């Protein structure tokens, strides 16, 4: 019974942490532009959480969070329903099988998740004709600036995982 309680506590804290990151991205950094781009904090949060939960739980968390993020009105939200579960499964698998859950792994997994989500969204926009190919520089700047969040997100996700272990 105690293990079930700790597992429920861990997932509840992860949900609260995810909601906090959504509020941080939409309210605090919603209108602010740095070097002409907006920060994308949600993929970094997804990577830091799913690297501690494993591939199956990471994919499920990615699906739920992608659905919630789409319903919250994210730009290109339907793609996130597809991309977050894939990223969650891949990040969880890589951390289960090949990587230790360290700061370097968090950096690599956050970079991987940001590159997959933001470049896929950019390619989709180019396909639809709403963005020119020259906008790839701004996507790379967005990825670089959003990577500044991983040193904060990883320790919080790790502490939450320790609370549920």
PDB file of C-alpha atoms in Angstrom:
ATOM      1  CA  UNK A   1       0.000   0.000   0.000  1.00  0.00           C
ATOM      2  CA  UNK A   2       2.824   2.368   0.815  1.00  0.00           C
ATOM      3  CA  UNK A   3       4.408   1.891  -2.617  1.00  0.00           C
ATOM      4  CA  UNK A   4       1.092   2.650  -4.329  1.00  0.00           C
ATOM      5  CA  UNK A   5       0.742   5.827  -2.287  1.00  0.00           C
ATOM      6  CA  UNK A   6       4.266   6.947  -3.212  1.00  0.00           C
ATOM      7  CA  UNK A   7       3.620   6.191  -6.889  1.00  0.00           C
ATOM      8  CA  UNK A   8       0.414   8.251  -6.844  1.00  0.00           C
ATOM      9  CA  UNK A   9       2.257  11.060  -5.071  1.00  0.00           C
ATOM     10  CA  UNK A  10       5.031  11.022  -7.670  1.00  0.00           C
ATOM     11  CA  UNK A  11       2.618  11.238 -10.620  1.00  0.00           C
ATOM     12  CA  UNK A  12       0.588  13.962  -8.900  1.00  0.00           C
ATOM     13  CA  UNK A  13       3.757  15.990  -8.336  1.00  0.00           C
ATOM     14  CA  UNK A  14       4.817  15.443 -11.947  1.00  0.00           C
ATOM     15  CA  UNK A  15       1.394  16.696 -13.084  1.00  0.00           C
ATOM     16  CA  UNK A  16       1.682  19.787 -10.888  1.00  0.00           C
ATOM     17  CA  UNK A  17       5.221  20.399 -12.163  1.00  0.00           C
ATOM     18  CA  UNK A  18       4.034  20.066 -15.762  1.00  0.00           C
ATOM     19  CA  UNK A  19       1.157  22.493 -15.139  1.00  0.00           C
ATOM     20  CA  UNK A  20       3.587  24.934 -13.544  1.00  0.00           C
ATOM     21  CA  UNK A  21       5.816  24.783 -16.627  1.00  0.00           C
ATOM     22  CA  UNK A  22       2.814  25.385 -18.892  1.00  0.00           C
ATOM     23  CA  UNK A  23       1.816  28.428 -16.845  1.00  0.00           C
ATOM     24  CA  UNK A  24       5.421  29.625 -16.869  1.00  0.00           C
ATOM     25  CA  UNK A  25       5.657  29.293 -20.640  1.00  0.00           C
ATOM     26  CA  UNK A  26       2.270  30.788 -21.507  1.00  0.00           C
ATOM     27  CA  UNK A  27       1.876  33.495 -18.878  1.00  0.00           C
ATOM     28  CA  UNK A  28       5.384  34.583 -17.928  1.00  0.00           C
ATOM     29  CA  UNK A  29       7.172  33.987 -21.242  1.00  0.00           C
ATOM     30  CA  UNK A  30       4.084  34.090 -23.478  1.00  0.00           C
ATOM     31  CA  UNK A  31       4.516  37.575 -24.893  1.00  0.00           C
ATOM     32  CA  UNK A  32       8.228  37.987 -24.266  1.00  0.00           C
ATOM     33  CA  UNK A  33      10.544  37.382 -27.183  1.00  0.00           C
ATOM     34  CA  UNK A  34      14.269  36.879 -26.845  1.00  0.00           C
ATOM     35  CA  UNK A  35      16.197  37.481 -30.060  1.00  0.00           C
ATOM     36  CA  UNK A  36      12.877  37.349 -31.915  1.00  0.00           C
ATOM     37  CA  UNK A  37      11.796  33.900 -30.667  1.00  0.00           C
ATOM     38  CA  UNK A  38       9.646  32.543 -27.870  1.00  0.00           C
ATOM     39  CA  UNK A  39      10.968  29.995 -25.411  1.00  0.00           C
ATOM     40  CA  UNK A  40       9.713  26.433 -25.647  1.00  0.00           C
ATOM     41  CA  UNK A  41       9.916  24.992 -22.145  1.00  0.00           C
ATOM     42  CA  UNK A  42       7.379  22.169 -22.382  1.00  0.00           C
ATOM     43  CA  UNK A  43       9.568  19.770 -24.437  1.00  0.00           C
ATOM     44  CA  UNK A  44      12.409  20.242 -21.950  1.00  0.00           C
ATOM     45  CA  UNK A  45      10.011  19.411 -19.123  1.00  0.00           C
ATOM     46  CA  UNK A  46       8.798  16.317 -20.976  1.00  0.00           C
ATOM     47  CA  UNK A  47      12.384  15.134 -21.494  1.00  0.00           C
ATOM     48  CA  UNK A  48      13.395  15.660 -17.873  1.00  0.00           C
ATOM     49  CA  UNK A  49      10.334  13.833 -16.560  1.00  0.00           C
ATOM     50  CA  UNK A  50      10.357  10.909 -18.985  1.00  0.00           C
ATOM     51  CA  UNK A  51      14.037  10.180 -18.493  1.00  0.00           C
ATOM     52  CA  UNK A  52      13.164   9.168 -14.922  1.00  0.00           C
ATOM     53  CA  UNK A  53       9.992   7.199 -15.654  1.00  0.00           C
ATOM     54  CA  UNK A  54      11.016   4.733 -18.370  1.00  0.00           C
ATOM     55  CA  UNK A  55       9.792   4.189 -21.900  1.00  0.00           C
ATOM     56  CA  UNK A  56       6.222   2.942 -21.343  1.00  0.00           C
ATOM     57  CA  UNK A  57       5.373   5.440 -18.630  1.00  0.00           C
ATOM     58  CA  UNK A  58       7.210   8.152 -20.567  1.00  0.00           C
ATOM     59  CA  UNK A  59       5.144   7.475 -23.674  1.00  0.00           C
ATOM     60  CA  UNK A  60       1.929   7.551 -21.662  1.00  0.00           C
ATOM     61  CA  UNK A  61       2.953  10.774 -19.917  1.00  0.00           C
ATOM     62  CA  UNK A  62       3.904  12.238 -23.312  1.00  0.00           C
ATOM     63  CA  UNK A  63       0.502  11.309 -24.732  1.00  0.00           C
ATOM     64  CA  UNK A  64      -1.402  12.832 -21.822  1.00  0.00           C
ATOM     65  CA  UNK A  65       0.734  15.958 -21.731  1.00  0.00           C
ATOM     66  CA  UNK A  66       0.598  16.371 -25.525  1.00  0.00           C
ATOM     67  CA  UNK A  67      -3.183  16.099 -25.422  1.00  0.00           C
ATOM     68  CA  UNK A  68      -3.380  18.612 -22.598  1.00  0.00           C
ATOM     69  CA  UNK A  69      -0.968  20.960 -24.364  1.00  0.00           C
ATOM     70  CA  UNK A  70      -3.030  20.729 -27.565  1.00  0.00           C
ATOM     71  CA  UNK A  71      -6.265  21.401 -25.669  1.00  0.00           C
ATOM     72  CA  UNK A  72      -4.595  24.379 -23.983  1.00  0.00           C
ATOM     73  CA  UNK A  73      -4.300  25.970 -27.426  1.00  0.00           C
ATOM     74  CA  UNK A  74      -0.672  25.423 -28.331  1.00  0.00           C
ATOM     75  CA  UNK A  75       0.401  26.443 -31.806  1.00  0.00           C
ATOM     76  CA  UNK A  76       0.731  23.251 -33.829  1.00  0.00           C
ATOM     77  CA  UNK A  77      -0.869  21.335 -30.997  1.00  0.00           C
ATOM     78  CA  UNK A  78      -1.981  18.306 -32.983  1.00  0.00           C
ATOM     79  CA  UNK A  79       1.632  17.486 -33.795  1.00  0.00           C
ATOM     80  CA  UNK A  80       2.450  17.453 -30.095  1.00  0.00           C
ATOM     81  CA  UNK A  81       0.010  14.582 -29.557  1.00  0.00           C
ATOM     82  CA  UNK A  82       2.204  12.562 -31.910  1.00  0.00           C
ATOM     83  CA  UNK A  83       5.624  13.937 -30.995  1.00  0.00           C
ATOM     84  CA  UNK A  84       5.510  13.955 -27.174  1.00  0.00           C
ATOM     85  CA  UNK A  85       4.726  10.215 -26.830  1.00  0.00           C
ATOM     86  CA  UNK A  86       7.447   9.337 -29.339  1.00  0.00           C
ATOM     87  CA  UNK A  87       9.956  11.554 -27.538  1.00  0.00           C
ATOM     88  CA  UNK A  88       8.868  10.193 -24.154  1.00  0.00           C
ATOM     89  CA  UNK A  89       9.284   6.602 -25.297  1.00  0.00           C
ATOM     90  CA  UNK A  90      12.667   7.237 -26.927  1.00  0.00           C
ATOM     91  CA  UNK A  91      14.036   9.245 -24.004  1.00  0.00           C
ATOM     92  CA  UNK A  92      12.812   6.681 -21.494  1.00  0.00           C
ATOM     93  CA  UNK A  93      14.239   3.811 -23.534  1.00  0.00           C
ATOM     94  CA  UNK A  94      17.626   5.464 -24.004  1.00  0.00           C
ATOM     95  CA  UNK A  95      17.906   6.254 -20.298  1.00  0.00           C
ATOM     96  CA  UNK A  96      16.780   2.746 -19.312  1.00  0.00           C
ATOM     97  CA  UNK A  97      19.145   0.914 -21.643  1.00  0.00           C
ATOM     98  CA  UNK A  98      22.149   3.061 -22.491  1.00  0.00           C
ATOM     99  CA  UNK A  99      22.474   6.235 -20.415  1.00  0.00           C
ATOM    100  CA  UNK A 100      22.853   7.016 -16.750  1.00  0.00           C
ATOM    101  CA  UNK A 101      20.398   9.555 -15.418  1.00  0.00           C
ATOM    102  CA  UNK A 102      22.906  12.386 -14.988  1.00  0.00           C
ATOM    103  CA  UNK A 103      23.142  16.042 -15.960  1.00  0.00           C
ATOM    104  CA  UNK A 104      24.798  15.154 -19.269  1.00  0.00           C
ATOM    105  CA  UNK A 105      21.973  12.744 -20.101  1.00  0.00           C
ATOM    106  CA  UNK A 106      19.425  15.426 -19.209  1.00  0.00           C
ATOM    107  CA  UNK A 107      21.206  17.850 -21.531  1.00  0.00           C
ATOM    108  CA  UNK A 108      21.259  15.353 -24.400  1.00  0.00           C
ATOM    109  CA  UNK A 109      17.657  14.217 -23.932  1.00  0.00           C
ATOM    110  CA  UNK A 110      16.403  17.810 -23.661  1.00  0.00           C
ATOM    111  CA  UNK A 111      18.287  18.704 -26.832  1.00  0.00           C
ATOM    112  CA  UNK A 112      16.905  15.634 -28.604  1.00  0.00           C
ATOM    113  CA  UNK A 113      13.321  16.401 -27.569  1.00  0.00           C
ATOM    114  CA  UNK A 114      13.588  20.072 -28.515  1.00  0.00           C
ATOM    115  CA  UNK A 115      15.138  19.260 -31.895  1.00  0.00           C
ATOM    116  CA  UNK A 116      12.521  16.632 -32.736  1.00  0.00           C
ATOM    117  CA  UNK A 117       9.526  18.732 -31.702  1.00  0.00           C
ATOM    118  CA  UNK A 118      10.624  22.127 -32.974  1.00  0.00           C
ATOM    119  CA  UNK A 119      12.125  20.950 -36.255  1.00  0.00           C
ATOM    120  CA  UNK A 120       9.076  18.780 -36.992  1.00  0.00           C
ATOM    121  CA  UNK A 121       6.795  21.735 -36.282  1.00  0.00           C
ATOM    122  CA  UNK A 122       8.971  23.917 -38.524  1.00  0.00           C
ATOM    123  CA  UNK A 123       8.898  21.338 -41.334  1.00  0.00           C
ATOM    124  CA  UNK A 124       5.118  21.126 -41.022  1.00  0.00           C
ATOM    125  CA  UNK A 125       4.819  24.907 -41.278  1.00  0.00           C
ATOM    126  CA  UNK A 126       7.101  24.938 -44.329  1.00  0.00           C
ATOM    127  CA  UNK A 127       4.988  22.200 -45.891  1.00  0.00           C
ATOM    128  CA  UNK A 128       1.846  24.273 -45.342  1.00  0.00           C
ATOM    129  CA  UNK A 129       3.550  27.336 -46.796  1.00  0.00           C
ATOM    130  CA  UNK A 130       3.179  29.536 -43.706  1.00  0.00           C
ATOM    131  CA  UNK A 131       6.913  29.751 -42.976  1.00  0.00           C
ATOM    132  CA  UNK A 132       9.839  30.150 -45.389  1.00  0.00           C
ATOM    133  CA  UNK A 133      12.908  27.938 -45.239  1.00  0.00           C
ATOM    134  CA  UNK A 134      14.937  30.912 -44.030  1.00  0.00           C
ATOM    135  CA  UNK A 135      13.140  30.615 -40.687  1.00  0.00           C
ATOM    136  CA  UNK A 136      15.299  27.652 -39.714  1.00  0.00           C
ATOM    137  CA  UNK A 137      17.770  30.049 -38.092  1.00  0.00           C
ATOM    138  CA  UNK A 138      15.106  31.310 -35.708  1.00  0.00           C
ATOM    139  CA  UNK A 139      14.178  27.707 -34.853  1.00  0.00           C
ATOM    140  CA  UNK A 140      17.806  26.952 -33.999  1.00  0.00           C
ATOM    141  CA  UNK A 141      17.960  30.092 -31.846  1.00  0.00           C
ATOM    142  CA  UNK A 142      14.740  28.990 -30.133  1.00  0.00           C
ATOM    143  CA  UNK A 143      16.226  25.567 -29.422  1.00  0.00           C
ATOM    144  CA  UNK A 144      19.402  27.137 -28.047  1.00  0.00           C
ATOM    145  CA  UNK A 145      17.570  29.551 -25.764  1.00  0.00           C
ATOM    146  CA  UNK A 146      15.125  26.897 -24.574  1.00  0.00           C
ATOM    147  CA  UNK A 147      18.036  24.670 -23.591  1.00  0.00           C
ATOM    148  CA  UNK A 148      18.841  27.134 -20.828  1.00  0.00           C
ATOM    149  CA  UNK A 149      15.999  25.605 -18.792  1.00  0.00           C
ATOM    150  CA  UNK A 150      17.359  22.061 -18.426  1.00  0.00           C
ATOM    151  CA  UNK A 151      19.653  22.812 -15.437  1.00  0.00           C
ATOM    152  CA  UNK A 152      16.578  23.905 -13.491  1.00  0.00           C
ATOM    153  CA  UNK A 153      14.111  21.290 -14.735  1.00  0.00           C
ATOM    154  CA  UNK A 154      16.321  18.236 -14.236  1.00  0.00           C
ATOM    155  CA  UNK A 155      16.895  18.609 -10.463  1.00  0.00           C
ATOM    156  CA  UNK A 156      13.207  19.258  -9.837  1.00  0.00           C
ATOM    157  CA  UNK A 157      12.229  16.164 -11.828  1.00  0.00           C
ATOM    158  CA  UNK A 158      14.843  14.122 -10.005  1.00  0.00           C
ATOM    159  CA  UNK A 159      13.626  15.239  -6.574  1.00  0.00           C
ATOM    160  CA  UNK A 160      10.058  14.354  -7.547  1.00  0.00           C
ATOM    161  CA  UNK A 161      11.213  10.915  -8.698  1.00  0.00           C
ATOM    162  CA  UNK A 162      13.023  10.387  -5.403  1.00  0.00           C
ATOM    163  CA  UNK A 163       9.810  11.244  -3.557  1.00  0.00           C
ATOM    164  CA  UNK A 164       8.028   8.466  -5.445  1.00  0.00           C
ATOM    165  CA  UNK A 165      10.759   5.841  -5.284  1.00  0.00           C
TER     166      UNK A 165
END
